[in-house]
Protein backbone atom coordinates (compact mmCIF):
# COMPACT_ATOMS: atom_id res chain seq x y z
CA UNK A 1 0.00 0.00 0.00
CA UNK A 2 1.39 3.39 -0.97
CA UNK A 3 1.92 5.82 1.86
CA UNK A 4 1.24 9.52 2.02
CA UNK A 5 3.12 11.32 -0.71
CA UNK A 6 4.04 14.98 -0.92
CA UNK A 7 5.33 17.14 -3.70
CA UNK A 8 7.73 18.81 -4.02
CA UNK A 9 10.22 17.47 -1.54
CA UNK A 10 12.04 20.80 -1.48
CA UNK A 11 11.12 24.27 -2.60
CA UNK A 12 13.26 27.38 -2.51
CA UNK A 13 11.48 30.62 -3.33
CA UNK A 14 11.97 34.31 -2.77
CA UNK A 15 9.95 36.39 -0.39
CA UNK A 16 6.76 37.55 -2.05
CA UNK A 17 6.48 34.60 -4.40
CA UNK A 18 3.78 31.96 -4.36
CA UNK A 19 4.28 28.28 -3.63
CA UNK A 20 1.83 25.41 -3.80
CA UNK A 21 2.44 22.19 -1.92
CA UNK A 22 0.61 19.01 -2.76
CA UNK A 23 -0.33 16.02 -0.64
CA UNK A 24 -1.75 12.71 -1.74
CA UNK A 25 -3.15 10.79 1.22
CA UNK A 26 -3.32 7.05 1.57
CA UNK A 27 -6.08 5.77 -0.66
CA UNK A 28 -9.37 5.53 1.17
CA UNK A 29 -8.39 7.90 3.99
CA UNK A 30 -11.06 10.52 4.44
CA UNK A 31 -9.09 12.53 6.96
CA UNK A 32 -6.22 14.67 5.80
CA UNK A 33 -4.15 16.93 8.00
CA UNK A 34 -1.47 19.55 7.42
CA UNK A 35 1.20 20.23 10.00
CA UNK A 36 4.41 22.21 9.88
CA UNK A 37 7.65 22.50 11.74
CA UNK A 38 9.46 25.79 11.66
CA UNK A 39 13.11 26.00 12.65
CA UNK A 40 13.75 25.10 16.26
CA UNK A 41 10.09 24.54 17.08
CA UNK A 42 7.89 21.53 17.49
CA UNK A 43 5.52 20.26 14.81
CA UNK A 44 2.29 22.25 14.86
CA UNK A 45 -1.16 21.46 13.50
CA UNK A 46 -2.42 23.62 10.66
CA UNK A 47 -5.72 22.16 9.52
CA UNK A 48 -7.87 19.10 9.02
CA UNK A 49 -10.06 17.99 6.13
CA UNK A 50 -12.75 15.38 6.23
CA UNK A 51 -13.17 14.45 2.60
CA UNK A 52 -13.41 17.81 0.82
CA UNK A 53 -14.61 19.78 3.84
CA UNK A 54 -12.42 21.80 6.14
CA UNK A 55 -13.15 20.45 9.58
CA UNK A 56 -10.77 22.71 11.44
CA UNK A 57 -8.37 25.35 10.20
CA UNK A 58 -7.62 26.86 13.57
CA UNK A 59 -3.90 26.28 13.16
CA UNK A 60 -3.52 28.24 9.95
CA UNK A 61 -1.20 31.13 10.75
CA UNK A 62 -2.83 33.81 8.59
CA UNK A 63 -4.75 34.43 5.39
CA UNK A 64 -1.67 34.01 3.24
CA UNK A 65 -2.24 30.28 3.59
CA UNK A 66 -4.97 28.58 1.58
CA UNK A 67 -5.68 24.87 1.67
CA UNK A 68 -7.97 23.00 -0.65
CA UNK A 69 -9.05 19.44 -1.15
CA UNK A 70 -11.24 19.42 -4.20
CA UNK A 71 -12.99 16.09 -4.73
CA UNK A 72 -11.81 14.82 -1.41
CA UNK A 73 -8.67 13.22 -2.75
CA UNK A 74 -5.40 15.13 -2.85
CA UNK A 75 -4.89 18.43 -1.10
CA UNK A 76 -2.94 21.56 -1.90
CA UNK A 77 -1.56 24.18 0.44
CA UNK A 78 -0.79 27.50 -1.15
CA UNK A 79 1.28 30.21 0.45
CA UNK A 80 0.82 33.60 -1.18
CA UNK A 81 2.81 35.75 -0.77
CA UNK A 82 5.49 33.81 1.05
CA UNK A 83 7.35 35.43 3.94
CA UNK A 84 10.66 34.51 5.51
CA UNK A 85 8.97 33.07 8.60
CA UNK A 86 7.10 30.55 6.45
CA UNK A 87 10.28 28.55 6.01
CA UNK A 88 10.05 25.10 7.52
CA UNK A 89 8.93 21.57 6.82
CA UNK A 90 5.30 21.06 5.90
CA UNK A 91 3.96 17.61 6.70
CA UNK A 92 0.77 16.08 5.49
CA UNK A 93 -0.89 13.19 7.30
CA UNK A 94 -3.94 11.07 6.72
CA UNK A 95 -6.08 8.73 8.77
CA UNK A 96 -8.78 6.28 8.02
CA UNK A 97 -11.10 6.57 10.98
CA UNK A 98 -13.65 9.06 12.09
CA UNK A 99 -11.05 11.74 12.61
CA UNK A 100 -10.89 11.25 16.35
CA UNK A 101 -7.81 11.43 18.46
CA UNK A 102 -7.46 7.67 18.60
CA UNK A 103 -6.95 7.39 14.84
CA UNK A 104 -3.45 6.63 13.71
CA UNK A 105 -2.19 9.44 11.55
CA UNK A 106 0.31 8.47 8.87
CA UNK A 107 2.71 11.15 7.82
CA UNK A 108 4.17 11.98 4.46
CA UNK A 109 7.85 12.77 3.96
CA UNK A 110 7.24 16.50 4.12
CA UNK A 111 8.03 19.44 1.89
CA UNK A 112 10.99 21.52 2.99
CA UNK A 113 10.20 25.13 2.15
CA UNK A 114 12.89 27.78 2.19
CA UNK A 115 11.91 31.40 1.67
CA UNK A 116 14.83 33.70 0.87
CA UNK B 1 3.90 26.23 29.83
CA UNK B 2 4.12 24.13 26.68
CA UNK B 3 1.23 21.80 25.95
CA UNK B 4 3.55 18.84 25.49
CA UNK B 5 6.97 19.01 27.01
CA UNK B 6 9.85 16.59 26.60
CA UNK B 7 13.36 16.28 27.87
CA UNK B 8 15.31 17.14 24.70
CA UNK B 9 18.31 15.03 25.65
CA UNK B 10 20.46 14.14 23.92
CA UNK B 11 20.78 10.71 25.43
CA UNK B 12 24.00 9.10 24.31
CA UNK B 13 24.08 5.44 25.31
CA UNK B 14 26.12 2.34 24.45
CA UNK B 15 24.61 -0.57 22.61
CA UNK B 16 22.76 -2.86 24.95
CA UNK B 17 21.96 -0.14 27.46
CA UNK B 18 18.54 0.84 28.70
CA UNK B 19 17.35 4.39 28.16
CA UNK B 20 14.18 6.01 29.39
CA UNK B 21 12.65 9.44 29.10
CA UNK B 22 9.43 11.21 29.91
CA UNK B 23 6.99 13.65 28.50
CA UNK B 24 4.43 15.81 30.31
CA UNK B 25 1.16 17.09 28.88
CA UNK B 26 -1.02 19.99 29.89
CA UNK B 27 -4.60 18.73 29.67
CA UNK B 28 -5.76 16.21 32.25
CA UNK B 29 -8.69 15.27 29.98
CA UNK B 30 -6.39 13.98 27.23
CA UNK B 31 -7.15 10.42 26.19
CA UNK B 32 -4.82 9.50 23.36
CA UNK B 33 -1.07 9.33 23.58
CA UNK B 34 1.57 8.21 21.15
CA UNK B 35 5.26 7.88 20.68
CA UNK B 36 6.46 8.63 17.17
CA UNK B 37 9.98 8.14 15.92
CA UNK B 38 11.61 10.56 13.53
CA UNK B 39 14.86 9.93 11.75
CA UNK B 40 16.91 12.83 10.46
CA UNK B 41 15.05 14.68 7.69
CA UNK B 42 12.35 12.01 7.55
CA UNK B 43 8.70 11.96 8.48
CA UNK B 44 7.43 11.00 11.93
CA UNK B 45 6.47 7.36 12.11
CA UNK B 46 4.26 5.84 14.76
CA UNK B 47 6.30 3.78 17.18
CA UNK B 48 3.50 2.89 19.54
CA UNK B 49 0.30 4.11 21.09
CA UNK B 50 0.27 4.42 24.86
CA UNK B 51 -2.52 2.76 26.76
CA UNK B 52 -3.72 3.38 30.28
CA UNK B 53 -2.34 0.15 31.61
CA UNK B 54 1.00 0.63 29.92
CA UNK B 55 2.11 -1.47 27.02
CA UNK B 56 5.11 -3.17 25.59
CA UNK B 57 6.25 -3.79 22.04
CA UNK B 58 9.39 -5.83 21.93
CA UNK B 59 12.16 -3.81 23.52
CA UNK B 60 9.96 -0.73 23.90
CA UNK B 61 7.76 -0.09 26.91
CA UNK B 62 5.40 2.85 27.26
CA UNK B 63 3.75 3.96 30.47
CA UNK B 64 1.06 6.49 31.25
CA UNK B 65 0.69 8.27 34.56
CA UNK B 66 -2.56 10.21 34.50
CA UNK B 67 -2.23 11.58 38.00
CA UNK B 68 1.02 13.31 37.16
CA UNK B 69 0.15 13.85 33.49
CA UNK B 70 3.18 12.21 31.99
CA UNK B 71 4.04 9.38 29.68
CA UNK B 72 7.31 7.58 29.41
CA UNK B 73 9.20 5.47 26.94
CA UNK B 74 11.79 2.89 27.89
CA UNK B 75 14.07 1.22 25.39
CA UNK B 76 15.81 -1.95 26.53
CA UNK B 77 18.87 -3.54 24.93
CA UNK B 78 19.47 -0.50 22.71
CA UNK B 79 20.50 -1.08 19.11
CA UNK B 80 22.39 1.26 16.83
CA UNK B 81 19.23 1.47 14.76
CA UNK B 82 17.35 2.97 17.70
CA UNK B 83 19.23 6.23 17.18
CA UNK B 84 16.54 8.76 16.32
CA UNK B 85 14.41 11.54 17.72
CA UNK B 86 11.45 10.30 19.70
CA UNK B 87 8.39 12.51 19.59
CA UNK B 88 5.82 12.56 22.34
CA UNK B 89 2.45 13.15 20.70
CA UNK B 90 -0.83 13.79 22.46
CA UNK B 91 -4.37 14.34 21.33
CA UNK B 92 -4.96 16.97 24.00
CA UNK B 93 -8.68 17.42 23.42
CA UNK B 94 -10.63 14.15 23.19
CA UNK B 95 -13.34 15.96 21.25
CA UNK B 96 -11.07 16.58 18.30
CA UNK B 97 -8.30 15.04 16.31
CA UNK B 98 -5.43 17.51 16.42
CA UNK B 99 -2.14 16.05 17.51
CA UNK B 100 0.14 18.12 19.69
CA UNK B 101 3.82 17.35 19.50
CA UNK B 102 6.67 17.66 21.90
CA UNK B 103 9.94 18.99 20.56
CA UNK B 104 11.47 15.52 20.64
CA UNK B 105 14.05 13.58 22.62
CA UNK B 106 17.22 12.72 20.75
CA UNK B 107 18.73 9.31 21.39
CA UNK B 108 22.09 8.24 20.02
CA UNK B 109 23.20 4.66 20.50
CA UNK B 110 26.94 4.15 20.07
CA UNK B 111 28.81 0.98 19.30
Coordinates of C-alpha atoms in Angstrom, one line a residue:
Chain A
X1 CA 0.0 0.0 0.0
X2 CA 1.4 3.4 -1.0
X3 CA 1.9 5.8 1.9
X4 CA 1.2 9.5 2.0
X5 CA 3.1 11.3 -0.7
X6 CA 4.0 15.0 -0.9
X7 CA 5.3 17.1 -3.7
X8 CA 7.7 18.8 -4.0
X9 CA 10.2 17.5 -1.5
X10 CA 12.0 20.8 -1.5
X11 CA 11.1 24.3 -2.6
X12 CA 13.3 27.4 -2.5
X13 CA 11.5 30.6 -3.3
X14 CA 12.0 34.3 -2.8
X15 CA 10.0 36.4 -0.4
X16 CA 6.8 37.6 -2.1
X17 CA 6.5 34.6 -4.4
X18 CA 3.8 32.0 -4.4
X19 CA 4.3 28.3 -3.6
X20 CA 1.8 25.4 -3.8
X21 CA 2.4 22.2 -1.9
X22 CA 0.6 19.0 -2.8
X23 CA -0.3 16.0 -0.6
X24 CA -1.8 12.7 -1.7
X25 CA -3.1 10.8 1.2
X26 CA -3.3 7.0 1.6
X27 CA -6.1 5.8 -0.7
X28 CA -9.4 5.5 1.2
X29 CA -8.4 7.9 4.0
X30 CA -11.1 10.5 4.4
X31 CA -9.1 12.5 7.0
X32 CA -6.2 14.7 5.8
X33 CA -4.1 16.9 8.0
X34 CA -1.5 19.6 7.4
X35 CA 1.2 20.2 10.0
X36 CA 4.4 22.2 9.9
X37 CA 7.7 22.5 11.7
X38 CA 9.5 25.8 11.7
X39 CA 13.1 26.0 12.6
X40 CA 13.7 25.1 16.3
X41 CA 10.1 24.5 17.1
X42 CA 7.9 21.5 17.5
X43 CA 5.5 20.3 14.8
X44 CA 2.3 22.2 14.9
X45 CA -1.2 21.5 13.5
X46 CA -2.4 23.6 10.7
X47 CA -5.7 22.2 9.5
X48 CA -7.9 19.1 9.0
X49 CA -10.1 18.0 6.1
X50 CA -12.7 15.4 6.2
X51 CA -13.2 14.5 2.6
X52 CA -13.4 17.8 0.8
X53 CA -14.6 19.8 3.8
X54 CA -12.4 21.8 6.1
X55 CA -13.1 20.5 9.6
X56 CA -10.8 22.7 11.4
X57 CA -8.4 25.3 10.2
X58 CA -7.6 26.9 13.6
X59 CA -3.9 26.3 13.2
X60 CA -3.5 28.2 9.9
X61 CA -1.2 31.1 10.8
X62 CA -2.8 33.8 8.6
X63 CA -4.7 34.4 5.4
X64 CA -1.7 34.0 3.2
X65 CA -2.2 30.3 3.6
X66 CA -5.0 28.6 1.6
X67 CA -5.7 24.9 1.7
X68 CA -8.0 23.0 -0.6
X69 CA -9.1 19.4 -1.1
X70 CA -11.2 19.4 -4.2
X71 CA -13.0 16.1 -4.7
X72 CA -11.8 14.8 -1.4
X73 CA -8.7 13.2 -2.7
X74 CA -5.4 15.1 -2.8
X75 CA -4.9 18.4 -1.1
X76 CA -2.9 21.6 -1.9
X77 CA -1.6 24.2 0.4
X78 CA -0.8 27.5 -1.2
X79 CA 1.3 30.2 0.4
X80 CA 0.8 33.6 -1.2
X81 CA 2.8 35.8 -0.8
X82 CA 5.5 33.8 1.0
X83 CA 7.3 35.4 3.9
X84 CA 10.7 34.5 5.5
X85 CA 9.0 33.1 8.6
X86 CA 7.1 30.5 6.4
X87 CA 10.3 28.6 6.0
X88 CA 10.1 25.1 7.5
X89 CA 8.9 21.6 6.8
X90 CA 5.3 21.1 5.9
X91 CA 4.0 17.6 6.7
X92 CA 0.8 16.1 5.5
X93 CA -0.9 13.2 7.3
X94 CA -3.9 11.1 6.7
X95 CA -6.1 8.7 8.8
X96 CA -8.8 6.3 8.0
X97 CA -11.1 6.6 11.0
X98 CA -13.6 9.1 12.1
X99 CA -11.0 11.7 12.6
X100 CA -10.9 11.2 16.3
X101 CA -7.8 11.4 18.5
X102 CA -7.5 7.7 18.6
X103 CA -7.0 7.4 14.8
X104 CA -3.5 6.6 13.7
X105 CA -2.2 9.4 11.5
X106 CA 0.3 8.5 8.9
X107 CA 2.7 11.1 7.8
X108 CA 4.2 12.0 4.5
X109 CA 7.9 12.8 4.0
X110 CA 7.2 16.5 4.1
X111 CA 8.0 19.4 1.9
X112 CA 11.0 21.5 3.0
X113 CA 10.2 25.1 2.2
X114 CA 12.9 27.8 2.2
X115 CA 11.9 31.4 1.7
X116 CA 14.8 33.7 0.9
Chain B
X1 CA 3.9 26.2 29.8
X2 CA 4.1 24.1 26.7
X3 CA 1.2 21.8 25.9
X4 CA 3.6 18.8 25.5
X5 CA 7.0 19.0 27.0
X6 CA 9.9 16.6 26.6
X7 CA 13.4 16.3 27.9
X8 CA 15.3 17.1 24.7
X9 CA 18.3 15.0 25.7
X10 CA 20.5 14.1 23.9
X11 CA 20.8 10.7 25.4
X12 CA 24.0 9.1 24.3
X13 CA 24.1 5.4 25.3
X14 CA 26.1 2.3 24.4
X15 CA 24.6 -0.6 22.6
X16 CA 22.8 -2.9 25.0
X17 CA 22.0 -0.1 27.5
X18 CA 18.5 0.8 28.7
X19 CA 17.3 4.4 28.2
X20 CA 14.2 6.0 29.4
X21 CA 12.6 9.4 29.1
X22 CA 9.4 11.2 29.9
X23 CA 7.0 13.7 28.5
X24 CA 4.4 15.8 30.3
X25 CA 1.2 17.1 28.9
X26 CA -1.0 20.0 29.9
X27 CA -4.6 18.7 29.7
X28 CA -5.8 16.2 32.3
X29 CA -8.7 15.3 30.0
X30 CA -6.4 14.0 27.2
X31 CA -7.2 10.4 26.2
X32 CA -4.8 9.5 23.4
X33 CA -1.1 9.3 23.6
X34 CA 1.6 8.2 21.2
X35 CA 5.3 7.9 20.7
X36 CA 6.5 8.6 17.2
X37 CA 10.0 8.1 15.9
X38 CA 11.6 10.6 13.5
X39 CA 14.9 9.9 11.7
X40 CA 16.9 12.8 10.5
X41 CA 15.1 14.7 7.7
X42 CA 12.4 12.0 7.5
X43 CA 8.7 12.0 8.5
X44 CA 7.4 11.0 11.9
X45 CA 6.5 7.4 12.1
X46 CA 4.3 5.8 14.8
X47 CA 6.3 3.8 17.2
X48 CA 3.5 2.9 19.5
X49 CA 0.3 4.1 21.1
X50 CA 0.3 4.4 24.9
X51 CA -2.5 2.8 26.8
X52 CA -3.7 3.4 30.3
X53 CA -2.3 0.1 31.6
X54 CA 1.0 0.6 29.9
X55 CA 2.1 -1.5 27.0
X56 CA 5.1 -3.2 25.6
X57 CA 6.2 -3.8 22.0
X58 CA 9.4 -5.8 21.9
X59 CA 12.2 -3.8 23.5
X60 CA 10.0 -0.7 23.9
X61 CA 7.8 -0.1 26.9
X62 CA 5.4 2.9 27.3
X63 CA 3.8 4.0 30.5
X64 CA 1.1 6.5 31.2
X65 CA 0.7 8.3 34.6
X66 CA -2.6 10.2 34.5
X67 CA -2.2 11.6 38.0
X68 CA 1.0 13.3 37.2
X69 CA 0.2 13.8 33.5
X70 CA 3.2 12.2 32.0
X71 CA 4.0 9.4 29.7
X72 CA 7.3 7.6 29.4
X73 CA 9.2 5.5 26.9
X74 CA 11.8 2.9 27.9
X75 CA 14.1 1.2 25.4
X76 CA 15.8 -1.9 26.5
X77 CA 18.9 -3.5 24.9
X78 CA 19.5 -0.5 22.7
X79 CA 20.5 -1.1 19.1
X80 CA 22.4 1.3 16.8
X81 CA 19.2 1.5 14.8
X82 CA 17.3 3.0 17.7
X83 CA 19.2 6.2 17.2
X84 CA 16.5 8.8 16.3
X85 CA 14.4 11.5 17.7
X86 CA 11.5 10.3 19.7
X87 CA 8.4 12.5 19.6
X88 CA 5.8 12.6 22.3
X89 CA 2.5 13.1 20.7
X90 CA -0.8 13.8 22.5
X91 CA -4.4 14.3 21.3
X92 CA -5.0 17.0 24.0
X93 CA -8.7 17.4 23.4
X94 CA -10.6 14.2 23.2
X95 CA -13.3 16.0 21.2
X96 CA -11.1 16.6 18.3
X97 CA -8.3 15.0 16.3
X98 CA -5.4 17.5 16.4
X99 CA -2.1 16.1 17.5
X100 CA 0.1 18.1 19.7
X101 CA 3.8 17.3 19.5
X102 CA 6.7 17.7 21.9
X103 CA 9.9 19.0 20.6
X104 CA 11.5 15.5 20.6
X105 CA 14.0 13.6 22.6
X106 CA 17.2 12.7 20.8
X107 CA 18.7 9.3 21.4
X108 CA 22.1 8.2 20.0
X109 CA 23.2 4.7 20.5
X110 CA 26.9 4.2 20.1
X111 CA 28.8 1.0 19.3

